[in-house]
XYZ file of N, CA and C in Angstrom:
213
model
N 92.425 74.275 -104.342
C 92.683 75.271 -103.316
C 92.916 74.632 -101.951
N 92.697 73.329 -101.800
C 92.917 72.696 -100.502
C 94.397 72.502 -100.200
N 95.274 72.868 -101.118
C 96.714 72.775 -100.878
C 97.278 74.067 -100.297
N 96.434 75.071 -100.116
C 96.891 76.368 -99.618
C 96.194 76.713 -98.317
N 96.944 77.327 -97.419
C 96.404 77.800 -96.146
C 96.935 79.209 -95.916
N 96.100 80.068 -95.361
C 96.547 81.391 -94.961
C 96.240 81.544 -93.477
N 97.281 81.759 -92.690
C 97.131 82.004 -91.256
C 97.098 83.522 -91.051
N 96.154 84.003 -90.254
C 96.035 85.446 -90.044
C 95.881 85.764 -88.565
N 96.225 86.993 -88.230
C 95.977 87.498 -86.885
C 95.849 89.012 -86.949
N 94.830 89.516 -86.299
C 94.603 90.955 -86.191
C 95.247 91.445 -84.907
N 96.003 92.503 -85.004
C 96.575 93.111 -83.802
C 96.174 94.578 -83.755
N 95.779 95.033 -82.583
C 95.408 96.439 -82.423
C 96.573 97.251 -81.888
N 97.661 96.575 -81.557
C 98.858 97.274 -81.109
C 99.552 97.866 -82.327
N 99.771 99.170 -82.314
C 100.385 99.819 -83.474
C 101.810 99.354 -83.685
N 102.570 99.179 -82.602
C 103.962 98.772 -82.746
C 104.149 97.400 -82.127
N 103.902 96.349 -82.902
C 104.017 94.978 -82.406
C 105.454 94.649 -82.020
N 106.427 95.368 -82.555
C 107.828 95.087 -82.250
C 108.204 95.476 -80.825
N 107.401 96.321 -80.188
C 107.687 96.722 -78.815
C 107.102 95.756 -77.791
N 106.312 94.785 -78.221
C 105.752 93.808 -77.295
C 106.774 92.700 -77.057
N 106.699 92.029 -75.912
C 107.632 90.925 -75.652
C 107.531 89.843 -76.727
N 108.649 89.234 -77.059
C 108.691 88.250 -78.140
C 107.709 87.108 -77.915
N 107.606 86.605 -76.683
C 106.749 85.447 -76.438
C 105.262 85.751 -76.618
N 104.860 87.026 -76.656
C 103.445 87.351 -76.834
C 103.137 87.919 -78.215
N 104.105 87.970 -79.106
C 103.857 88.506 -80.439
C 103.103 87.496 -81.292
N 101.989 87.876 -81.812
C 101.217 87.099 -82.776
C 101.112 85.620 -82.412
N 100.617 85.286 -81.232
C 100.600 83.883 -80.809
C 99.707 82.977 -81.651
N 98.539 83.458 -82.089
C 97.645 82.608 -82.896
C 98.236 82.339 -84.271
N 98.816 83.365 -84.890
C 99.424 83.192 -86.203
C 100.608 82.224 -86.112
N 101.442 82.393 -85.099
C 102.595 81.517 -84.916
C 102.159 80.070 -84.725
N 101.132 79.848 -83.912
C 100.636 78.492 -83.677
C 100.068 77.901 -84.961
N 99.322 78.676 -85.707
C 98.739 78.205 -86.967
C 99.840 77.775 -87.936
N 100.861 78.607 -88.108
C 101.957 78.284 -89.026
C 102.687 77.032 -88.552
N 103.057 76.980 -87.291
C 103.797 75.830 -86.769
C 102.997 74.530 -86.871
N 101.720 74.584 -86.511
C 100.876 73.380 -86.582
C 100.768 72.875 -88.016
N 100.603 73.787 -88.968
C 100.452 73.361 -90.353
C 101.770 72.918 -90.980
N 102.888 73.472 -90.526
C 104.184 72.994 -91.013
C 104.403 71.549 -90.591
N 103.921 71.167 -89.417
C 104.020 69.780 -88.964
C 103.179 68.847 -89.836
N 102.168 69.391 -90.511
C 101.301 68.594 -91.383
C 101.820 68.517 -92.815
N 102.933 69.197 -93.114
C 103.514 69.129 -94.447
C 103.375 70.394 -95.273
N 102.901 71.476 -94.666
C 102.795 72.754 -95.365
C 104.092 73.531 -95.188
N 104.454 74.343 -96.183
C 105.639 75.191 -96.092
C 105.254 76.623 -96.454
N 105.896 77.607 -95.839
C 105.599 79.012 -96.156
C 105.951 79.339 -97.605
N 105.109 80.134 -98.241
C 105.375 80.574 -99.615
C 106.300 81.778 -99.631
N 106.208 82.602 -98.615
C 107.041 83.799 -98.533
C 107.046 84.244 -97.080
N 107.556 85.412 -96.835
C 107.647 85.917 -95.472
C 106.318 86.362 -94.901
N 106.381 86.840 -93.691
C 105.219 87.375 -92.990
C 104.820 88.697 -93.623
N 103.532 88.893 -93.829
C 103.017 90.124 -94.436
C 102.076 90.810 -93.462
N 101.889 92.110 -93.647
C 100.955 92.871 -92.826
C 100.272 93.926 -93.686
N 99.027 94.199 -93.346
C 98.282 95.249 -94.024
C 97.547 96.070 -92.959
N 97.596 97.384 -93.052
C 96.920 98.210 -92.040
C 95.409 98.107 -92.178
N 94.721 98.297 -91.063
C 93.260 98.232 -91.028
C 92.648 99.623 -90.962
N 93.149 100.516 -91.746
C 92.649 101.893 -91.726
C 93.582 102.782 -90.946
N 93.066 103.418 -89.914
C 93.898 104.306 -89.102
C 94.766 103.499 -88.143
N 95.766 104.157 -87.557
C 96.726 103.464 -86.696
C 96.083 102.841 -85.461
N 94.995 103.389 -84.968
C 94.360 102.811 -83.779
C 93.576 101.546 -84.082
N 93.397 101.215 -85.370
C 92.695 99.983 -85.737
C 93.648 98.819 -85.945
N 94.942 99.052 -85.852
C 95.921 97.980 -85.927
C 96.178 97.485 -87.336
N 96.686 96.271 -87.413
C 97.057 95.662 -88.685
C 96.643 94.205 -88.697
N 96.489 93.658 -89.886
C 96.276 92.233 -90.052
C 97.572 91.633 -90.566
N 98.103 90.654 -89.836
C 99.306 89.954 -90.231
C 98.888 88.623 -90.844
N 99.572 88.203 -91.898
C 99.215 86.928 -92.518
C 100.430 86.241 -93.113
N 100.340 84.911 -93.157
C 101.393 84.054 -93.693
C 100.705 82.978 -94.515
N 101.095 82.838 -95.770
C 100.496 81.803 -96.609
C 101.417 80.591 -96.656
N 100.790 79.414 -96.751
C 101.526 78.161 -96.801
C 100.946 77.289 -97.909
N 101.776 76.430 -98.481
C 101.331 75.494 -99.510
C 101.733 74.088 -99.075
N 100.904 73.118 -99.433
C 101.163 71.735 -99.034
C 102.239 71.125 -99.930
N 103.312 70.634 -99.323
C 104.398 69.979 -100.055
C 104.515 68.514 -99.668
N 103.771 68.075 -98.693
C 103.832 66.680 -98.243
C 104.659 66.542 -96.980
N 104.400 65.483 -96.273
C 105.117 65.212 -95.027
C 106.561 64.844 -95.339
N 107.489 65.393 -94.530
C 108.909 65.048 -94.651
C 109.170 63.764 -93.865
N 110.021 62.912 -94.378
C 110.329 61.640 -93.713
C 111.358 61.834 -92.638
């Protein structure tokens, strides 16, 4: 299981698409980018799951698998 990483971020904003691009999911983006530099690659696209009602936001997540450092 050490070959897999899941980056997550909770957002309480119901419509993340209305926020400015530079502030969208900054922790998740940093996690994915940092791990891609270490040799991990995304398994699929960005996913989201609601946290109950709309005022509780959503959890966004991206899974990555280790493929090795690129030369």
